[in-house]
Tab-separated table of C-alpha atoms in Angstrom:
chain	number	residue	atom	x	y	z
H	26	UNK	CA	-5.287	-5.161	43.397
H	27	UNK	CA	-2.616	-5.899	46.082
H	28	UNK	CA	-3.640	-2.502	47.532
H	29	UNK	CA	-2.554	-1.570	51.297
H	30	UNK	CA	-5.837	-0.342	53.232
H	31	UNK	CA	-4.910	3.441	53.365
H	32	UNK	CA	-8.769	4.496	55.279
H	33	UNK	CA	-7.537	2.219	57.761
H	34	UNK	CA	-3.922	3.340	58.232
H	35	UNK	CA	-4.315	7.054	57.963
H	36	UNK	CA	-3.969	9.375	61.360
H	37	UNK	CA	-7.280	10.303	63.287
H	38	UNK	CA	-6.585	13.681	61.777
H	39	UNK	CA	-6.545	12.881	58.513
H	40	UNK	CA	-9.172	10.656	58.694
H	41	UNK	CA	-11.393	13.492	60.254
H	42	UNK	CA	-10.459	15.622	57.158
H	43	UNK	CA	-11.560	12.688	54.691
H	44	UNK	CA	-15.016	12.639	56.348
H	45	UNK	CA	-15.319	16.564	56.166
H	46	UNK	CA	-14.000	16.292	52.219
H	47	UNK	CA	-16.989	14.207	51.133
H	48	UNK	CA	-19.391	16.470	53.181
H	49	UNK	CA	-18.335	19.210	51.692
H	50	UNK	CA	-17.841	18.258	47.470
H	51	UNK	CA	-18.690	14.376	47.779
H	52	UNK	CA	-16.491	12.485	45.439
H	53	UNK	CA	-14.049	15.257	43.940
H	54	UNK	CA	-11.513	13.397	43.127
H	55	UNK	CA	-13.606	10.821	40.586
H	56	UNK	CA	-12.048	11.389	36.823
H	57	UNK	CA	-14.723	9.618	35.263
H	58	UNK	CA	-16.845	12.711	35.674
H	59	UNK	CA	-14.472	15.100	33.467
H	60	UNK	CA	-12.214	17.251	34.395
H	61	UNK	CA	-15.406	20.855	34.005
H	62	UNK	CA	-17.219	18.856	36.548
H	63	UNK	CA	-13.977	17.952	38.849
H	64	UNK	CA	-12.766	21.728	38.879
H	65	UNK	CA	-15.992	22.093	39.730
H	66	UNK	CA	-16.274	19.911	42.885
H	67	UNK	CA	-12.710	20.710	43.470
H	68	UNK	CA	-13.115	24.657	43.601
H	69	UNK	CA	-16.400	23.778	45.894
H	70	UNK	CA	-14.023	21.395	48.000
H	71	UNK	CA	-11.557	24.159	48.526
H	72	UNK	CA	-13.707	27.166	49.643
H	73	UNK	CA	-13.678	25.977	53.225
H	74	UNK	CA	-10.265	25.221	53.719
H	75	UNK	CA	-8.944	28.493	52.511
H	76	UNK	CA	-11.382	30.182	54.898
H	77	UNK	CA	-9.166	32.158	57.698
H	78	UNK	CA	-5.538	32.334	58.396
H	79	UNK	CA	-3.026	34.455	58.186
H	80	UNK	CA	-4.008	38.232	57.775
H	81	UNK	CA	-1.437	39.661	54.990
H	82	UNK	CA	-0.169	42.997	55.601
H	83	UNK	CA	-0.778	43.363	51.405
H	84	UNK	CA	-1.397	41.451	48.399
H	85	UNK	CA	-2.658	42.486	44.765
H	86	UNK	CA	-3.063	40.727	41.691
H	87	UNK	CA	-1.791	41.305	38.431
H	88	UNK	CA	-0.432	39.903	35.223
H	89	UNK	CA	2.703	38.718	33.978
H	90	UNK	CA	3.829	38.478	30.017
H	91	UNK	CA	5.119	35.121	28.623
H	92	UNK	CA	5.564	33.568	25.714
H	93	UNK	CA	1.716	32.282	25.377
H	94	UNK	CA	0.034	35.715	26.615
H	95	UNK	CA	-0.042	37.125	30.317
H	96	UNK	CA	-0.452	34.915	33.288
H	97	UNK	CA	-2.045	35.734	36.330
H	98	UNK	CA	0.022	35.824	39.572
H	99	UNK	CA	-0.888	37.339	43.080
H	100	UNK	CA	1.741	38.918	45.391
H	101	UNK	CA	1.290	38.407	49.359
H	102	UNK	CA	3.673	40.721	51.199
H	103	UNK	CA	3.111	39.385	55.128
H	104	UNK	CA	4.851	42.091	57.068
H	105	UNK	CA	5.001	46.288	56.974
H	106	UNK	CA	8.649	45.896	56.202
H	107	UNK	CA	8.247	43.806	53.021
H	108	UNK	CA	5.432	46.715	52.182
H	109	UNK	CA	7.571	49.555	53.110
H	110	UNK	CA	10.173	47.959	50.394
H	111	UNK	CA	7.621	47.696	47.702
H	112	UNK	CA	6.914	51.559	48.516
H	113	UNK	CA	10.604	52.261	48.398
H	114	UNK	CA	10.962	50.412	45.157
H	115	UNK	CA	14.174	48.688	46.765
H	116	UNK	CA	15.283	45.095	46.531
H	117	UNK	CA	14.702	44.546	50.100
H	118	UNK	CA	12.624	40.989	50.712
H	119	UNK	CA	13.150	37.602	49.230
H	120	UNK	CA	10.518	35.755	47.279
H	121	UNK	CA	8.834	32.774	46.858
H	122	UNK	CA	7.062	32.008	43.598
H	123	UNK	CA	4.221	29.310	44.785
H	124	UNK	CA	3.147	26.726	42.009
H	125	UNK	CA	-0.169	25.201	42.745
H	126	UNK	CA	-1.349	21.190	42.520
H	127	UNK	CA	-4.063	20.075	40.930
H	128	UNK	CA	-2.641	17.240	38.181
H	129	UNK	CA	-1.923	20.041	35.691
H	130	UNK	CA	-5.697	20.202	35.128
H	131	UNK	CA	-7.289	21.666	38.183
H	132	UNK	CA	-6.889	24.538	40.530
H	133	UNK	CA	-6.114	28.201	40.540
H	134	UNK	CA	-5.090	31.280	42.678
H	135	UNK	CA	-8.399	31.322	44.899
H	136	UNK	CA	-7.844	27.475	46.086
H	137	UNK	CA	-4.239	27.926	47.037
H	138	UNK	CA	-4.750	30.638	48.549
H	139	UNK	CA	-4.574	29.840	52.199
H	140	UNK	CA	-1.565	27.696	51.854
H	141	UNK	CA	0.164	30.655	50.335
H	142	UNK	CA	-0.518	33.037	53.209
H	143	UNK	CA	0.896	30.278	55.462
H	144	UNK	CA	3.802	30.147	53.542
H	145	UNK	CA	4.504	33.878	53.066
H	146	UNK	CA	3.522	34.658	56.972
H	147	UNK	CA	5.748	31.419	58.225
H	148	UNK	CA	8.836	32.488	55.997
H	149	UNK	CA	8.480	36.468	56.119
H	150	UNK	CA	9.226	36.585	52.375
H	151	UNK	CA	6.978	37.670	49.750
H	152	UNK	CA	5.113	35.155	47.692
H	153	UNK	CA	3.615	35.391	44.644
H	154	UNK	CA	1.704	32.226	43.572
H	155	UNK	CA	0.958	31.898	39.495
H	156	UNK	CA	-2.093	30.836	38.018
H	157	UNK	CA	-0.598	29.531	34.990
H	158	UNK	CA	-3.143	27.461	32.318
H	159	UNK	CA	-4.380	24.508	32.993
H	160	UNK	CA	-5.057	21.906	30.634
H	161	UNK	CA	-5.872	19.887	28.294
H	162	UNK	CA	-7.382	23.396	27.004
H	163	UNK	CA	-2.751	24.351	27.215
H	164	UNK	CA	-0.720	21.590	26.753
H	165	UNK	CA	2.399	20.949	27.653
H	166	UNK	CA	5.077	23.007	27.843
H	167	UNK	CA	3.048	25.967	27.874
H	168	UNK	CA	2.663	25.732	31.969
H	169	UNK	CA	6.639	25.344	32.130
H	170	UNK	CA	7.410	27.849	30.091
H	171	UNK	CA	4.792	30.647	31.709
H	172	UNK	CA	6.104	29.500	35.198
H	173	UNK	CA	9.664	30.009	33.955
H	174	UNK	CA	8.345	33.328	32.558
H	175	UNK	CA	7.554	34.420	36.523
H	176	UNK	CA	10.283	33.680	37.510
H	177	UNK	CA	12.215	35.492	34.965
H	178	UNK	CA	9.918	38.462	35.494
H	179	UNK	CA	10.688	38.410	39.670
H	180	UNK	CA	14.233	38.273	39.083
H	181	UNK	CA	14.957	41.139	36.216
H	182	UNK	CA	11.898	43.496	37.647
H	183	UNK	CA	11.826	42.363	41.839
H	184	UNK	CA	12.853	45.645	42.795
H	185	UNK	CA	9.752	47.224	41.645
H	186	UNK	CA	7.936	45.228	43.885
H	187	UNK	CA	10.225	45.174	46.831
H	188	UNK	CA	11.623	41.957	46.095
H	189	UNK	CA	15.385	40.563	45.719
H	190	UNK	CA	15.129	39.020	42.638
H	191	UNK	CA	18.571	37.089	44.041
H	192	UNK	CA	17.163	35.635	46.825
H	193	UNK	CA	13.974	33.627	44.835
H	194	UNK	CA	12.449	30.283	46.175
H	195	UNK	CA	10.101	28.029	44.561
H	196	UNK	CA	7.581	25.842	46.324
H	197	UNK	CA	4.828	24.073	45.088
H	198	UNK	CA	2.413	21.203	45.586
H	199	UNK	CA	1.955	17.741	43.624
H	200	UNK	CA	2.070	18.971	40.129
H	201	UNK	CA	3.132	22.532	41.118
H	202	UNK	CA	5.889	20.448	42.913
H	203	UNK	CA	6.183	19.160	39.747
H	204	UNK	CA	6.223	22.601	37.183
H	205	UNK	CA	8.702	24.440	39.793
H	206	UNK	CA	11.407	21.662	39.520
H	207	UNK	CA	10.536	21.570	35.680
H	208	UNK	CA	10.672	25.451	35.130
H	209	UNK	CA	13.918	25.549	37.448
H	210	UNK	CA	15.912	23.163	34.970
H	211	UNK	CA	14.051	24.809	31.692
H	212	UNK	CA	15.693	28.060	32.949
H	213	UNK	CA	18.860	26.647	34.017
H	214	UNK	CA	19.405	24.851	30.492
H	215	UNK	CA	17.503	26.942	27.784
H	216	UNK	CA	17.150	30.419	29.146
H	217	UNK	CA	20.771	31.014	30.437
H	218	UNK	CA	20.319	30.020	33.744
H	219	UNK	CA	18.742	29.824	37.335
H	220	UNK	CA	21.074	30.974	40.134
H	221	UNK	CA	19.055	33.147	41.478
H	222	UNK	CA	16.806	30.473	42.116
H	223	UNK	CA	18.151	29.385	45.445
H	224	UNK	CA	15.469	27.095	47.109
H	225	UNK	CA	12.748	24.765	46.176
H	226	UNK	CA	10.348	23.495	48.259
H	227	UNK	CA	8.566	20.359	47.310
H	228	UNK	CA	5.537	18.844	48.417
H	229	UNK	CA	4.635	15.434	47.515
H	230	UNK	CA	5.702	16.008	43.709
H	231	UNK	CA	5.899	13.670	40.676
H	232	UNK	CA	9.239	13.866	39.150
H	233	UNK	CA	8.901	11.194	36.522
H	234	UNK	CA	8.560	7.352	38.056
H	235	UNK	CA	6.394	5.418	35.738
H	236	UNK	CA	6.333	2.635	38.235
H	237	UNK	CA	7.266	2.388	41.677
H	238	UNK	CA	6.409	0.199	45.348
H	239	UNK	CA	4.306	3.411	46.395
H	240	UNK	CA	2.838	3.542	43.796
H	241	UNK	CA	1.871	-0.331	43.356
H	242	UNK	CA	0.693	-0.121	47.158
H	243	UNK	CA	-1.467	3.070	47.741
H	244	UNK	CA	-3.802	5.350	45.947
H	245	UNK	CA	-7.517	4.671	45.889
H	246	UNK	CA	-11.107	7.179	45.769
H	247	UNK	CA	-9.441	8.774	48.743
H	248	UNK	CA	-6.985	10.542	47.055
H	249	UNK	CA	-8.161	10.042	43.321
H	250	UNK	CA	-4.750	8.856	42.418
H	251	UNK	CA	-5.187	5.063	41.089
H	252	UNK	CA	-2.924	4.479	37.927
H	253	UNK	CA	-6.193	4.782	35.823
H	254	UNK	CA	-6.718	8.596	37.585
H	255	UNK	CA	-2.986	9.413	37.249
H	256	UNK	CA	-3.010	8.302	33.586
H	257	UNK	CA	-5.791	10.819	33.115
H	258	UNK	CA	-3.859	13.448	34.456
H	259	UNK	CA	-1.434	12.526	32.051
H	260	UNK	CA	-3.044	12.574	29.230
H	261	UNK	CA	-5.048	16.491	30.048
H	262	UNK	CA	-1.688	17.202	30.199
H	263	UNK	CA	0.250	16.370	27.288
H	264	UNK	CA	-1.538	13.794	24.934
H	265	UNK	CA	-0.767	10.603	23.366
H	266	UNK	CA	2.359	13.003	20.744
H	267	UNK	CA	4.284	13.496	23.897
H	268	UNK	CA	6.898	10.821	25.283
H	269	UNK	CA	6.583	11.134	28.585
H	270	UNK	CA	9.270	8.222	29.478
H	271	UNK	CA	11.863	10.494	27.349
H	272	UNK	CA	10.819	13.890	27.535
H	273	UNK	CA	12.847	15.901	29.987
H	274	UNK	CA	10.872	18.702	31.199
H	275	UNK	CA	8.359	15.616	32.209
H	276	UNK	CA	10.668	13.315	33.241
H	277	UNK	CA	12.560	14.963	35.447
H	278	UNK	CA	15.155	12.582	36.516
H	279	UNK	CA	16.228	12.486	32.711
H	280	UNK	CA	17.971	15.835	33.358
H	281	UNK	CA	21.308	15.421	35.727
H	282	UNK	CA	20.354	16.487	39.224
H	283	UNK	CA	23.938	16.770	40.332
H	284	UNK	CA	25.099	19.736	39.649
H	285	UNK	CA	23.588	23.537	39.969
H	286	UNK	CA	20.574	22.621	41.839
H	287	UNK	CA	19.053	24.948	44.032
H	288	UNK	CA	18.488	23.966	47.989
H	289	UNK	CA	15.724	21.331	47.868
H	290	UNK	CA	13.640	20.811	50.823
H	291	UNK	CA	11.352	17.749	49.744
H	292	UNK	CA	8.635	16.565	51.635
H	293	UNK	CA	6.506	13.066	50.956
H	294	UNK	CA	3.470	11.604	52.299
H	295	UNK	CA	3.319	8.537	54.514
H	296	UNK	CA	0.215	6.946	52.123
H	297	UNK	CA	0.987	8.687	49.325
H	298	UNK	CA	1.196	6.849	45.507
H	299	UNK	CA	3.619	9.512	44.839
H	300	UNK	CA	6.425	9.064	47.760
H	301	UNK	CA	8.856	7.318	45.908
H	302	UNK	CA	9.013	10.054	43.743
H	303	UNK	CA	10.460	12.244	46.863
H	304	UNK	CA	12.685	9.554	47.894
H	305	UNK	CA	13.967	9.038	44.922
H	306	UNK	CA	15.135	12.639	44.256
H	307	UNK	CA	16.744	13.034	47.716
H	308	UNK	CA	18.816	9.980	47.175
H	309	UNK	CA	19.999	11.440	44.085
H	310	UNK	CA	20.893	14.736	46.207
H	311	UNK	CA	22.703	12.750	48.828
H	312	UNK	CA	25.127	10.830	46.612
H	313	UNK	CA	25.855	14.053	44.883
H	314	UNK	CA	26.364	15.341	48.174
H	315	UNK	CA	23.913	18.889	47.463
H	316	UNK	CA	22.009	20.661	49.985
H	317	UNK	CA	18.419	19.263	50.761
H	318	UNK	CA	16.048	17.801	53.200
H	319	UNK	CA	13.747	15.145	52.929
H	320	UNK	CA	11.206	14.764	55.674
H	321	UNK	CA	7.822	12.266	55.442
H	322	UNK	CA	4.664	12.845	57.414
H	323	UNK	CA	3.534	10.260	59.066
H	324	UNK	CA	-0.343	9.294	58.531
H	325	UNK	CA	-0.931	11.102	55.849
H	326	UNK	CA	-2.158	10.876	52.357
H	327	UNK	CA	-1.469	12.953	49.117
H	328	UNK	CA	-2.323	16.982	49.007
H	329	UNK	CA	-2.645	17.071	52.511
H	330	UNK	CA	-0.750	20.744	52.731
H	331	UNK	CA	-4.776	22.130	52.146
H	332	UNK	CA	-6.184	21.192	55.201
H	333	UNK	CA	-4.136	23.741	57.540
H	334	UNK	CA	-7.041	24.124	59.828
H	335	UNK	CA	-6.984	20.657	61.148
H	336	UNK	CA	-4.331	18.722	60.554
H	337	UNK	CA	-1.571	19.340	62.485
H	338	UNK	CA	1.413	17.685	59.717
H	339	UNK	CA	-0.008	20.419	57.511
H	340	UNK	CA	1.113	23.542	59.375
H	341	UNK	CA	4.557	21.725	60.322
H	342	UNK	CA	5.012	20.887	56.180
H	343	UNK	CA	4.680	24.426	55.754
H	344	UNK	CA	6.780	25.767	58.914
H	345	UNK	CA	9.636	23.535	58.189
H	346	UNK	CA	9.521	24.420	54.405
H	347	UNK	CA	10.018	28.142	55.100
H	348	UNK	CA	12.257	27.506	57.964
H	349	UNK	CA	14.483	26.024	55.006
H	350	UNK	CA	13.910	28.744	53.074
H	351	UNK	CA	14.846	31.222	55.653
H	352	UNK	CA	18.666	29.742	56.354
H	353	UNK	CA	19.185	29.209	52.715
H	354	UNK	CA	18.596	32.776	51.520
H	355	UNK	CA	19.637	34.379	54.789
H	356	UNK	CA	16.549	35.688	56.527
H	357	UNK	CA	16.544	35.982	60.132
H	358	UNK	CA	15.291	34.257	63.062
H	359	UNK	CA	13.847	37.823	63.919
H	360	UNK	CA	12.907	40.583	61.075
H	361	UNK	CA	14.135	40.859	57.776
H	362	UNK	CA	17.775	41.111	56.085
């Protein structure tokens, strides 16, 4: 009810991208199917759009301990100089710990995997994305805490892996927008603190609006985000026990976003339920007068960042993100530091 017509308003782009969606996984974004059958359809969705990019000059996977058992991350080192520092065993490349979307429920390290070879060839650091668990089979704050975990890991360890653990970024999608601001402030107040995280890059999160004008006015089938499909997400994640009004590592603007927060670059879709959510945080930035930058794409709808190969605001989300990256933690217009 009292919906804007988002089909109608979206770019030609986007539009194209819609069309090639339901050709490809027909309606993926549909909760009423369960969320086996929508990673299902969502995996299936995916598979094309990660198809090409970026060549990385190295990337393995491996496993990381946390407090609920070890979590799978991937590294993507994008030049011979971030490879040549792994080989060295020197702290020589920053790092970018990528959180993936998906509402908390869906997703994993194979359907992020494109955007994260953007990312790590557009900013020249290394990235390693985590495949933490997804729920309702982990509830919350398992995800927060194993992303924290990462992080901690990267920072203590980096050197083995060519990284500078002090120079860490962390970027992430929707609800990976979402766990990266969350694991940021879990470190920063319960695990003695997150200086060395020195950048965040956030696309199209939810930081804790219950209710908002973007959210009255868009989401639809298109993007699977109605108020019934958000509520659904909701619920995978942390069940009816959990107050998700008071708790903080949901709620994120219950935690005081004025002091000690990294660099945030925040960027919100046009036709996106969620864009409030963006808005809101940067305003909070501004009066406190921290570093950020809040940019909106134009004619686009939620999780756009996946569809690299044809839209156009999709490679300039990523660019500018890493572009902010690269002046915050020092990194070059040309080579590395």
């Amino acid at each position: 009810m009292n919906k804007l017509d988002v089909p109608s308003l979206i770019n030609p782009q986007m539009q194209a991208v819609l069309a090639k969606e339901d050709s490809l996984a027909g309606d993926a974004n549909d909760t009423s199917v369960g969320f086996e059958v929508m990673r299902e359809n969502y995996v299936l969705g995916r598979s094309y759009w990660v198809q090409g990019g970026p060549v990385m000059a190295h990337s393995f996977d491996m496993e990381v301990s946390s407090p609920h058992g070890p979590v799978p991350v991937r590294f993507y080192y994008p030049t011979e100089a971030s490879v040549a520092g792994k080989e060295a065993g020197e702290a020589a490349t920053p790092v970018i710990v990528y959180v993936h979307g998906g509402g908390w429920v869906l997703g994993n390290l194979e359907t992020h995997d494109r955007i994260c070879r953007v990312l790590a060839d557009d900013s020249r650091a290394i990235v390693v994305a985590v495949d933490y668990s997804l729920s309702p089979e982990a509830k919350f704050p398992v995800a927060v805490q194993e992303v924290a975990a990462v992080a901690e890991f990267l920072h203590e360890n980096g050197a083995a892996y060519g990284i500078d653990g002090e120079r860490m970024g962390m970027a992430g999608d929707s609800g990976g927008a979402h766990l990266n601001l969350a694991s940021t402030l879990y470190l920063r107040q319960e695990r003695g603190g997150a200086d060395y995280v020195k950048c965040l890059l956030l696309y199209y999160g939810w930081f804790g609006l219950g209710d908002s004008a973007s959210q009255r006015l868009l989401g639809g089938p298109w993007d699977g985000l109605t108020r019934e499909d958000f509520a659904f997400y909701k619920s995978l994640y942390a069940g009816e026990d959990v107050d998700f009004e008071n708790e903080p590592y949901i709620n994120l603007f219950n935690n005081d976003l004025t002091r000690d927060m990294p660099a945030c670059y925040i960027a919100a879709a046009e036709y996106d339920p969620l864009r409030d959510d963006s808005y809101c945080l940067a305003a909070i930035l501004e009066e406190a007068g921290l570093p950020f930058e809040y940019e909106e794409f134009e004619g686009v709808i939620h999780a756009f960042l996946h569809y690299t190969k044809a839209l156009d605001a999709a490679n300039d989300a990523l660019e500018h993100g890493a572009s902010f990256f690269r002046r915050t933690v020092g990194i070059p217009e040309e080579g590395l530091l």
